[in-house]
Short mmCIF file of C-alpha atoms and ligand atoms in Angstrom, two decimals:
data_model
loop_
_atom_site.label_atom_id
_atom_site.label_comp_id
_atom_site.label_asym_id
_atom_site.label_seq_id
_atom_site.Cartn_x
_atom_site.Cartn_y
_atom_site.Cartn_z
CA UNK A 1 73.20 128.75 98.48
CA UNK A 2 76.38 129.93 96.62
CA UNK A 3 78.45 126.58 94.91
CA UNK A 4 82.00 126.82 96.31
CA UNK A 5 84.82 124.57 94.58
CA UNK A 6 84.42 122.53 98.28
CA UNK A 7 81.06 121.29 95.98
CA UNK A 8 83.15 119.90 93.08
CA UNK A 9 86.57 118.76 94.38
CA UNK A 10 87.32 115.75 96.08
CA UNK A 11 89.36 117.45 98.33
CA UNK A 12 85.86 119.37 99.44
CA UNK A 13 88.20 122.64 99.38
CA UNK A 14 87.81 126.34 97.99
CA UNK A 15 85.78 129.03 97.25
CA UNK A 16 82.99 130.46 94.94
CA UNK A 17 82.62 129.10 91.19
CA UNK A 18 82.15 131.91 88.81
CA UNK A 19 79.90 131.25 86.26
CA UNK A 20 79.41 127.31 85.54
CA UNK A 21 78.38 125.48 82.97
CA UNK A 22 77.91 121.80 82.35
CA UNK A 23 78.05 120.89 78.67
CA UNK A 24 76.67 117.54 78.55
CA UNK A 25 77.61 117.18 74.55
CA UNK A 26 80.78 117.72 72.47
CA UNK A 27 79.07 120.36 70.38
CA UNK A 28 78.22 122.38 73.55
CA UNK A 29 81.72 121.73 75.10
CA UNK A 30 82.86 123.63 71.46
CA UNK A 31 80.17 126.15 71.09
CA UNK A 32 80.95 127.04 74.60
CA UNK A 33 84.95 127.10 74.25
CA UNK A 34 84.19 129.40 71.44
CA UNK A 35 81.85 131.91 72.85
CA UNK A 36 84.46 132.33 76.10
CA UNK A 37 87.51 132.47 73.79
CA UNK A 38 85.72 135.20 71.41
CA UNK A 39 84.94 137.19 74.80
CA UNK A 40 88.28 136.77 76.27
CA UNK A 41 86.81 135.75 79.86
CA UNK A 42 89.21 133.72 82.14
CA UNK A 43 88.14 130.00 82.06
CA UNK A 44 89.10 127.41 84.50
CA UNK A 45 87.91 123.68 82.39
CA UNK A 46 87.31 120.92 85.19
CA UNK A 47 86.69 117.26 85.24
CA UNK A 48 85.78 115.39 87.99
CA UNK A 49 87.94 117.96 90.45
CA UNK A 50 90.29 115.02 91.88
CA UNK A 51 93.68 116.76 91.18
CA UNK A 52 92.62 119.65 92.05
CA UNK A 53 92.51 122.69 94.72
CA UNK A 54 90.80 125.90 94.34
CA UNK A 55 91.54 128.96 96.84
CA UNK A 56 89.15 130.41 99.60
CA UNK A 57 88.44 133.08 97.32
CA UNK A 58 87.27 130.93 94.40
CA UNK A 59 87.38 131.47 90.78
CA UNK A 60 85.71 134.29 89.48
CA UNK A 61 85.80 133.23 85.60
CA UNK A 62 83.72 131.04 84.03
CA UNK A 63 83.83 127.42 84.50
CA UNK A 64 83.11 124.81 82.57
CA UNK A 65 82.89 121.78 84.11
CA UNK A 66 83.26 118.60 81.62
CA UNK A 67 79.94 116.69 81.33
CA UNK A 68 79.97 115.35 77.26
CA UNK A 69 79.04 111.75 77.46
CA UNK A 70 79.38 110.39 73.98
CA UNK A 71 81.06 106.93 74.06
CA UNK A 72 81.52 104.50 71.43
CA UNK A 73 84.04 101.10 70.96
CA UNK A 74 85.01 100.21 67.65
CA UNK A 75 86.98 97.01 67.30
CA UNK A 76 90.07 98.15 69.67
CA UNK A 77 89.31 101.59 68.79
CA UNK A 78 87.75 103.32 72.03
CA UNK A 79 86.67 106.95 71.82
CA UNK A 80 85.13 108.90 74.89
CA UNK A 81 84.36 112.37 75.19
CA UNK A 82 86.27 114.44 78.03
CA UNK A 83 82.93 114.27 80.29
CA UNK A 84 82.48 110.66 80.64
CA UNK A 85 83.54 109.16 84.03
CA UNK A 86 86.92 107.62 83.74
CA UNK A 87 86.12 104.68 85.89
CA UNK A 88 83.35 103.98 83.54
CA UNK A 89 85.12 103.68 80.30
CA UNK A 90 87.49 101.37 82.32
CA UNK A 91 84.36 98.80 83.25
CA UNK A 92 82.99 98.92 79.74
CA UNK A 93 86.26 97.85 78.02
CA UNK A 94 86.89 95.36 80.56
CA UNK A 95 83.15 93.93 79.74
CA UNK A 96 83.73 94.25 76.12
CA UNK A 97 86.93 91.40 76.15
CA UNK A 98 89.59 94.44 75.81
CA UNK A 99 92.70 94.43 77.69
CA UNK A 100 94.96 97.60 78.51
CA UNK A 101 92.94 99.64 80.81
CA UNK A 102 92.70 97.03 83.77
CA UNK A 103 95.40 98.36 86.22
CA UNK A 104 93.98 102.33 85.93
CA UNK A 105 90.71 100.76 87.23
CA UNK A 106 89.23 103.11 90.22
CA UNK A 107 91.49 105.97 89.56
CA UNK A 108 88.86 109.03 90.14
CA UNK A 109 87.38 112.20 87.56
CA UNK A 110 86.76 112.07 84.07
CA UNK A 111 89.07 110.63 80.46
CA UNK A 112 89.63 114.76 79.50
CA UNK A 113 91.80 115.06 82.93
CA UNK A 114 93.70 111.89 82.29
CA UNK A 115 95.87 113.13 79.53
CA UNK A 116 96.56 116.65 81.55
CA UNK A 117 98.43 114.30 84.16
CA UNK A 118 99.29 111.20 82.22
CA UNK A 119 97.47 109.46 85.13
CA UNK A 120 98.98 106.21 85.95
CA UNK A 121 98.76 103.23 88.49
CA UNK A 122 100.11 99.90 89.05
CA UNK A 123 102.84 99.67 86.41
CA UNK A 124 100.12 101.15 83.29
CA UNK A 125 100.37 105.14 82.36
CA UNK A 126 97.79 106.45 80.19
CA UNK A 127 100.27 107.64 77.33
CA UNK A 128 100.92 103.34 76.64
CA UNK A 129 97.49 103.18 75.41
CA UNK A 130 96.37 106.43 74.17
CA UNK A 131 95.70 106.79 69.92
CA UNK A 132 94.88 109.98 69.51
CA UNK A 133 92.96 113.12 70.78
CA UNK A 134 90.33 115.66 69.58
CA UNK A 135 92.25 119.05 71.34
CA UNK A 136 90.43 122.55 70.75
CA UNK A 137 92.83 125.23 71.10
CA UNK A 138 92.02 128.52 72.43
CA UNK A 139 94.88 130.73 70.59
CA UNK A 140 93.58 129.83 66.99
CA UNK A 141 90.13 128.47 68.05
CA UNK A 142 90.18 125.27 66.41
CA UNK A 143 89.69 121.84 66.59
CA UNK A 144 92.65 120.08 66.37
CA UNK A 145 93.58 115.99 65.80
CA UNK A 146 96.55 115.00 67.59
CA UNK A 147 98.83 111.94 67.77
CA UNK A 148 100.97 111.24 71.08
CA UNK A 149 104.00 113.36 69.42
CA UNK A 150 102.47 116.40 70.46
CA UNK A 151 101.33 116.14 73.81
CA UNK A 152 104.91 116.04 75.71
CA UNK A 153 104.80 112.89 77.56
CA UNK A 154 107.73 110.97 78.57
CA UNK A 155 108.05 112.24 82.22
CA UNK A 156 106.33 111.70 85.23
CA UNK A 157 103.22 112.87 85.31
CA UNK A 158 103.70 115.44 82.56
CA UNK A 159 101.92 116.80 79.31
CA UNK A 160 101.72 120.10 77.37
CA UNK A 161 98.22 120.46 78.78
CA UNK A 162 99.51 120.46 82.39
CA UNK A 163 99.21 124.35 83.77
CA UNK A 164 98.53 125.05 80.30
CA UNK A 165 94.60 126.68 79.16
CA UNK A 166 95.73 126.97 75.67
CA UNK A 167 94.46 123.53 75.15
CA UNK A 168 90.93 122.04 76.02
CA UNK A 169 91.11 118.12 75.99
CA UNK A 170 87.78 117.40 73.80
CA UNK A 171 87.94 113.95 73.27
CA UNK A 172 90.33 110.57 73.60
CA UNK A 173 90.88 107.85 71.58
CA UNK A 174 92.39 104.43 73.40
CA UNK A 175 94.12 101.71 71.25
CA UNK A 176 93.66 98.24 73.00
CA UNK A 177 93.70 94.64 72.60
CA UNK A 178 91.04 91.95 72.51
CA UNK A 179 92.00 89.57 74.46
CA UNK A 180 91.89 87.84 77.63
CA UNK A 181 95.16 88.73 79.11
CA UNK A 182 95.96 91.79 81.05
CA UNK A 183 99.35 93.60 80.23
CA UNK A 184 101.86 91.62 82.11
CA UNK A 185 101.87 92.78 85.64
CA UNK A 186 105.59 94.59 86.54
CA UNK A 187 103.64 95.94 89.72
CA UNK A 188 105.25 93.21 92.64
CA UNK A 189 101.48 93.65 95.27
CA UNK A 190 99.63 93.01 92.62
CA UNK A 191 101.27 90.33 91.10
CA UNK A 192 100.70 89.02 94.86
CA UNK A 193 97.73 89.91 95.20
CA UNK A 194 96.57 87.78 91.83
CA UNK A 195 99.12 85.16 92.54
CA UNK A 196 101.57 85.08 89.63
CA UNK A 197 104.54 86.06 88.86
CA UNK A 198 106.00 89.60 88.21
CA UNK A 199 105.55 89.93 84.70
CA UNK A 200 102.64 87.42 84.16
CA UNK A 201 99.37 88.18 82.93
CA UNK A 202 95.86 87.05 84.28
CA UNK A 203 92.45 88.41 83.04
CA UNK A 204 91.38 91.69 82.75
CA UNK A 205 88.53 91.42 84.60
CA UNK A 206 90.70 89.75 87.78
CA UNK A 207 93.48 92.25 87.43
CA UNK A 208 90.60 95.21 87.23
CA UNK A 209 88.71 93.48 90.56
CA UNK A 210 92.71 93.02 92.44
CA UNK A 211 93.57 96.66 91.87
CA UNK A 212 89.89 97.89 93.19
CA UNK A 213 90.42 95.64 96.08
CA UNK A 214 94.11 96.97 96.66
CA UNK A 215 93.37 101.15 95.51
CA UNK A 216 90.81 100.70 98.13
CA UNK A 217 92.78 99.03 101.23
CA UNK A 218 95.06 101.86 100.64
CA UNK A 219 92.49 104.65 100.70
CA UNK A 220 92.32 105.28 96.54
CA UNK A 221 88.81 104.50 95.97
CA UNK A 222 86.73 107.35 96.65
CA UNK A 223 84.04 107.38 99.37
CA UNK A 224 82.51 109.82 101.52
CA UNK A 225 82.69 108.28 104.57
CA UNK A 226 86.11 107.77 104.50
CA UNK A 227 88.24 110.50 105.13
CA UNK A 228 91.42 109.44 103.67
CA UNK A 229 89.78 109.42 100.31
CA UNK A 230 89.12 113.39 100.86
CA UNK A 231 91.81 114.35 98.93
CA UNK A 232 93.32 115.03 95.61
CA UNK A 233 95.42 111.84 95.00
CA UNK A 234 99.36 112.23 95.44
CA UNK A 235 99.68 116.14 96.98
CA UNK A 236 103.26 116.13 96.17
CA UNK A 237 105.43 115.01 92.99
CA UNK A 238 108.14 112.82 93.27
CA UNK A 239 111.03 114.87 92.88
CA UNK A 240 113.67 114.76 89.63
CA UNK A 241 117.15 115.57 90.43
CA UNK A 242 120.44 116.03 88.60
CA UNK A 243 122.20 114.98 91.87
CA UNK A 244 121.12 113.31 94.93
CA UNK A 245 122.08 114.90 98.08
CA UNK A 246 124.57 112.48 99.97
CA UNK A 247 121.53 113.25 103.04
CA UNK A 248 118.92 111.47 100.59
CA UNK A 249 121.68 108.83 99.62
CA UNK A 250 119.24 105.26 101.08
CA UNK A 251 116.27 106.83 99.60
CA UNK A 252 114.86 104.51 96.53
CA UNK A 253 115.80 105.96 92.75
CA UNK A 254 114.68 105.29 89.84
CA UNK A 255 115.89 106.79 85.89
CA UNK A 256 114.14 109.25 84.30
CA UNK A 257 114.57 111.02 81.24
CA UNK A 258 115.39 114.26 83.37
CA UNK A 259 117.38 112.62 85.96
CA UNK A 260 116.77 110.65 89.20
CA UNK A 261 113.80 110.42 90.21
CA UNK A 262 113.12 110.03 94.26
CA UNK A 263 109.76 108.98 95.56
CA UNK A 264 108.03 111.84 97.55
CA UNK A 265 106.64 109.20 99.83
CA UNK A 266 109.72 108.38 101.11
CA UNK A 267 111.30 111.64 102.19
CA UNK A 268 108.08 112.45 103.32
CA UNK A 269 107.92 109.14 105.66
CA UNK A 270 111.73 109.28 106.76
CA UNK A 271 111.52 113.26 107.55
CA UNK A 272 109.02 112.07 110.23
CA UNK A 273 105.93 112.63 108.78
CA UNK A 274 104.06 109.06 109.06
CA UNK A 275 100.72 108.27 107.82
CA UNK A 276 98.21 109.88 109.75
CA UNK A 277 100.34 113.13 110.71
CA UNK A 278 98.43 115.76 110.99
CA UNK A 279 95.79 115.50 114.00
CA UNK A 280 97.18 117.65 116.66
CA UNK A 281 99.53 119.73 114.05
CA UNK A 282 97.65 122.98 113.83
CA UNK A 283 93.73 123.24 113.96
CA UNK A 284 93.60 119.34 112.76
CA UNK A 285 91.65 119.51 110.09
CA UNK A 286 94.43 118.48 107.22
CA UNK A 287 96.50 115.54 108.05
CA UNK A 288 98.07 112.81 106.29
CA UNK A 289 95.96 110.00 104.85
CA UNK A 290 96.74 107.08 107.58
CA UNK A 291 96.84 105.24 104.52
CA UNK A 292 99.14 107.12 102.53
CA UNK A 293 101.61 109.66 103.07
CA UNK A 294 101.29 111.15 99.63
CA UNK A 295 97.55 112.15 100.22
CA UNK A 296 97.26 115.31 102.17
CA UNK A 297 93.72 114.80 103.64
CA UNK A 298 90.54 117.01 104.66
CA UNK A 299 89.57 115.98 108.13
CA UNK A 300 86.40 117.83 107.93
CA UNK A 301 86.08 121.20 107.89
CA UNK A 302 89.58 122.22 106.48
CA UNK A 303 89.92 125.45 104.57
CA UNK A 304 92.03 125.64 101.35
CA UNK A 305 94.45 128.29 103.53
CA UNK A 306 94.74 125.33 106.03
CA UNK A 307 95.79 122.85 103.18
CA UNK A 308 98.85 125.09 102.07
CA UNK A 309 99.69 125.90 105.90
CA UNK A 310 99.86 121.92 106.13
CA UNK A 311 101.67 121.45 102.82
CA UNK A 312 104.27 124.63 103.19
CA UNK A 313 105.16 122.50 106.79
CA UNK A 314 105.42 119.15 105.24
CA UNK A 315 107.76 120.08 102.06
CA UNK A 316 109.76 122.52 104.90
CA UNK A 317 109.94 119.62 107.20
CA UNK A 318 111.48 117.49 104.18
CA UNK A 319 113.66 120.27 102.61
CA UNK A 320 115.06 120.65 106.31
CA UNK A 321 116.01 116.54 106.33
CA UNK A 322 117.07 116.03 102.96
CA UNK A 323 117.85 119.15 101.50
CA UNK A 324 115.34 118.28 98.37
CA UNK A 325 112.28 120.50 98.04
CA UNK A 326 109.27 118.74 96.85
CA UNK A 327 106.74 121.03 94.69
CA UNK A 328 102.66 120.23 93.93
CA UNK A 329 101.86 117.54 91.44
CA UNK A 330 97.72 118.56 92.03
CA UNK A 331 96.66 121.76 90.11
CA UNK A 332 96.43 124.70 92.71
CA UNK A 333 94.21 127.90 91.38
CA UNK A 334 94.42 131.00 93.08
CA UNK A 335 96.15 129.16 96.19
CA UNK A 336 99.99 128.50 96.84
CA UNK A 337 102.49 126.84 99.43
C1 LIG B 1 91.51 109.26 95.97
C2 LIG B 1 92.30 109.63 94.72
C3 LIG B 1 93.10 108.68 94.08
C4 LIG B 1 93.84 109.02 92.93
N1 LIG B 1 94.61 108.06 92.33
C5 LIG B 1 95.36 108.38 91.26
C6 LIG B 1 96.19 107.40 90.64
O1 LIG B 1 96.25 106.24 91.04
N2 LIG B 1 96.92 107.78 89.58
C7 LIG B 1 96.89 109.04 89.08
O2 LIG B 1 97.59 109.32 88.10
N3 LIG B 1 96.09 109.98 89.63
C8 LIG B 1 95.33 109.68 90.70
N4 LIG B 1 94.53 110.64 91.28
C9 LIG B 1 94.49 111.99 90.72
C10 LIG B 1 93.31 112.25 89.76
O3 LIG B 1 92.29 111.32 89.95
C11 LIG B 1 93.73 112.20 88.29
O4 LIG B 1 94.73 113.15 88.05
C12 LIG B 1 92.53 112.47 87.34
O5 LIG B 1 92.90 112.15 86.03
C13 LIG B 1 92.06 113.91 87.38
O6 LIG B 1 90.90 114.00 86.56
P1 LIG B 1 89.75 115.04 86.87
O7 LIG B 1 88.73 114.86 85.81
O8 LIG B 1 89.29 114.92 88.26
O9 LIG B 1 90.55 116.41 86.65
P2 LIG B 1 90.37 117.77 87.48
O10 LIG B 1 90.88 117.55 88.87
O11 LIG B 1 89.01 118.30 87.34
O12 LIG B 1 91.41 118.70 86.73
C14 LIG B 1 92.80 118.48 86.87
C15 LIG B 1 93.54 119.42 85.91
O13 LIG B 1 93.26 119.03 84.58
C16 LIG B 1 92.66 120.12 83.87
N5 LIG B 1 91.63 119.52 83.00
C17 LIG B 1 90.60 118.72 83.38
N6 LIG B 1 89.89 118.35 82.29
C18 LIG B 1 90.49 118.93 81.23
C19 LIG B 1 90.24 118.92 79.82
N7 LIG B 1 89.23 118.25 79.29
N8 LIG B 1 91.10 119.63 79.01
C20 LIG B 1 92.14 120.31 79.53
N9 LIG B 1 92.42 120.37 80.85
C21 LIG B 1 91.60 119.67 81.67
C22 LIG B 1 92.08 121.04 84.92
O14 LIG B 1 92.02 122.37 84.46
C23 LIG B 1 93.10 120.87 86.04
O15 LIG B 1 94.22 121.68 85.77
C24 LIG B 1 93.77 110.33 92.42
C25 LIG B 1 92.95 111.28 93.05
C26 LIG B 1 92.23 110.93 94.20
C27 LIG B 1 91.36 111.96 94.85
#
């Protein structure tokens, strides 16, 4: 049976992979980056496929789909190779008496996609704890060391490796503490949830078991059964704006270095698209998560052209409230909206 990218996404969407390979070591990830670089074939590099959606007609190119598993703590140094599961490295710091991971607990795919994103939850963004990273570049074909200067955080959910195949993520280094106090908590539910106070701090281990418990009443903890987990996170990115438009003017804002930033969830919620939309909209198979309005969900069966039909109505449907157009924060691949 031909693999389709329905095989390897969490959304369960797309096509045919091209050719794929699973490099289970860092020297195969680079003798492999090499080879396709020297031939000049198109390559698509994947993690765990939870940000992202692949067209009906696949990928052609080769693939390489992230599967190095070297993983080693030193003091508060923690390195992991792109392949190893992210939710993994989160556990073993945890056990290991180190705090700064705890709140990204349960986020899905592997450490090499978590940089491309700046993947963040509950108050802690990946850039707050990252050292360094091993980043092979495809122009020059070398290995490269780089520090936090060069990899263009500082917005939401941005990087220079976002929409970018210059650069391969090869490895991460994490700077934490030992200790046995989380960050403080800025996150209001789950300060509630672990009963202190906005800005406390409780154990890593209870602040790593509060956000499992919390990711998953919301549908954020990935599980087959459960089709509001079918998905590839937040669909949409909340919007930065120079100016709010007076229609927006009781949605929530928050600063951000490029302007105001509106959450998507909102507009998407007050255009009158609740939780759950979706069912008798077109053929049914995309809706809403009922858990989430960010999550645009596969209800079994859905097609990648029926995820963009959905999306295309939902930012239309906002645009035609607010007069704001929200745009992908997933990585589409021969697909659009
Ligand atoms: C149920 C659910 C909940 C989620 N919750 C959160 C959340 O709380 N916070 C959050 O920030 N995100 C969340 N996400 C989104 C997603 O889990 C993260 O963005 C994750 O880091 C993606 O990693 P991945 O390995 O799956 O990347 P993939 O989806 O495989 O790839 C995503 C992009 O990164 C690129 N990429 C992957 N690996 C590399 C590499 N080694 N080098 C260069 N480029 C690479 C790919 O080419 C692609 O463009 C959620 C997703 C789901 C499905």
């Amino acid at each position: 049976m031909t693999l389709t990218f329905a095989d390897l996404t969490t959304m369960r969407v797309g096509g045919p992979v091209g050719r794929l390979h699973v490099p289970e070591t860092t020297p195969q990830v680079l003798e492999l980056l090499r080879q396709v670089t020297g031939d000049g074939d198109p390559l698509l590099v994947m993690g765990g496929g939870s940000n992202l959606v692949v067209g009906d007609d696949g990928w052609p190119g080769v693939v390489i789909k992230m599967a190095s598993s070297e993983f080693d703590i030193d003091g508060e140094l923690v390195r992991a190779a792109a392949g190893v599961v992210w939710d993994d490295v989160v556990d073993a710091t945890v056990r290991a008496g180190l705090a700064g991971l705890e709140a990204l607990s349960g986020i899905p795919g592997l450490v090499g996609g978590a940089p491309v994103q700046n993947v963040g939850a509950f108050g802690t963004v990946t850039s707050e704890v990252l050292e360094s990273l091993s980043v092979f570049d495809r122009q020059t074909g070398q290995l490269e060391r780089w520090t936090l200067d060069r990899c263009g955080f500082g917005s939401h959910r941005q990087s220079v490796f976002k929409r970018n195949d210059r650069w391969v993520v090869v490895d991460v280094t994490f700077r934490l503490r030992r200790s046995d106090q989380s960050r403080p908590i800025d996150y209001v539910d789950l300060a509630r949830a672990l009963e202190i106070e906005v800005g406390g701090t409780a154990a890593p281990a209870e602040v790593r078991a509060a956000v499992l418990a919390l990711r998953r009443s919301r549908g954020m903890i990935l599980d087959e059964h459960d089709h509001d987990t079918w998905s590839a996170g937040s669909f949409f990115v909340n919007p930065v704006l120079a100016e709010v438009p007076k229609r927006a003017r009781d949605c929530p804002r928050y600063s951000d270095v490029r302007g105001t930033k509106l959450p998507a969830a909102w507009l998407i919620e007050q255009a009158g698209f609740r939780r759950g939309y979706g069912h008798d909209w077109g053929n049914g198979t995309v809706a809403l998560s009922s858990r989430h309005a960010l999550a645009l969900t596969n209800r079994g069966g859905a097609t990648t052209a029926d995820v963009m039909k959905f999306a295309a109505h939902i930012r239309d449907g906002v645009e035609a409230c607010f007069g704001i157009r929200i745009g992908p924060e997933c990585d589409l691949i021969n697909c659009s909206f």
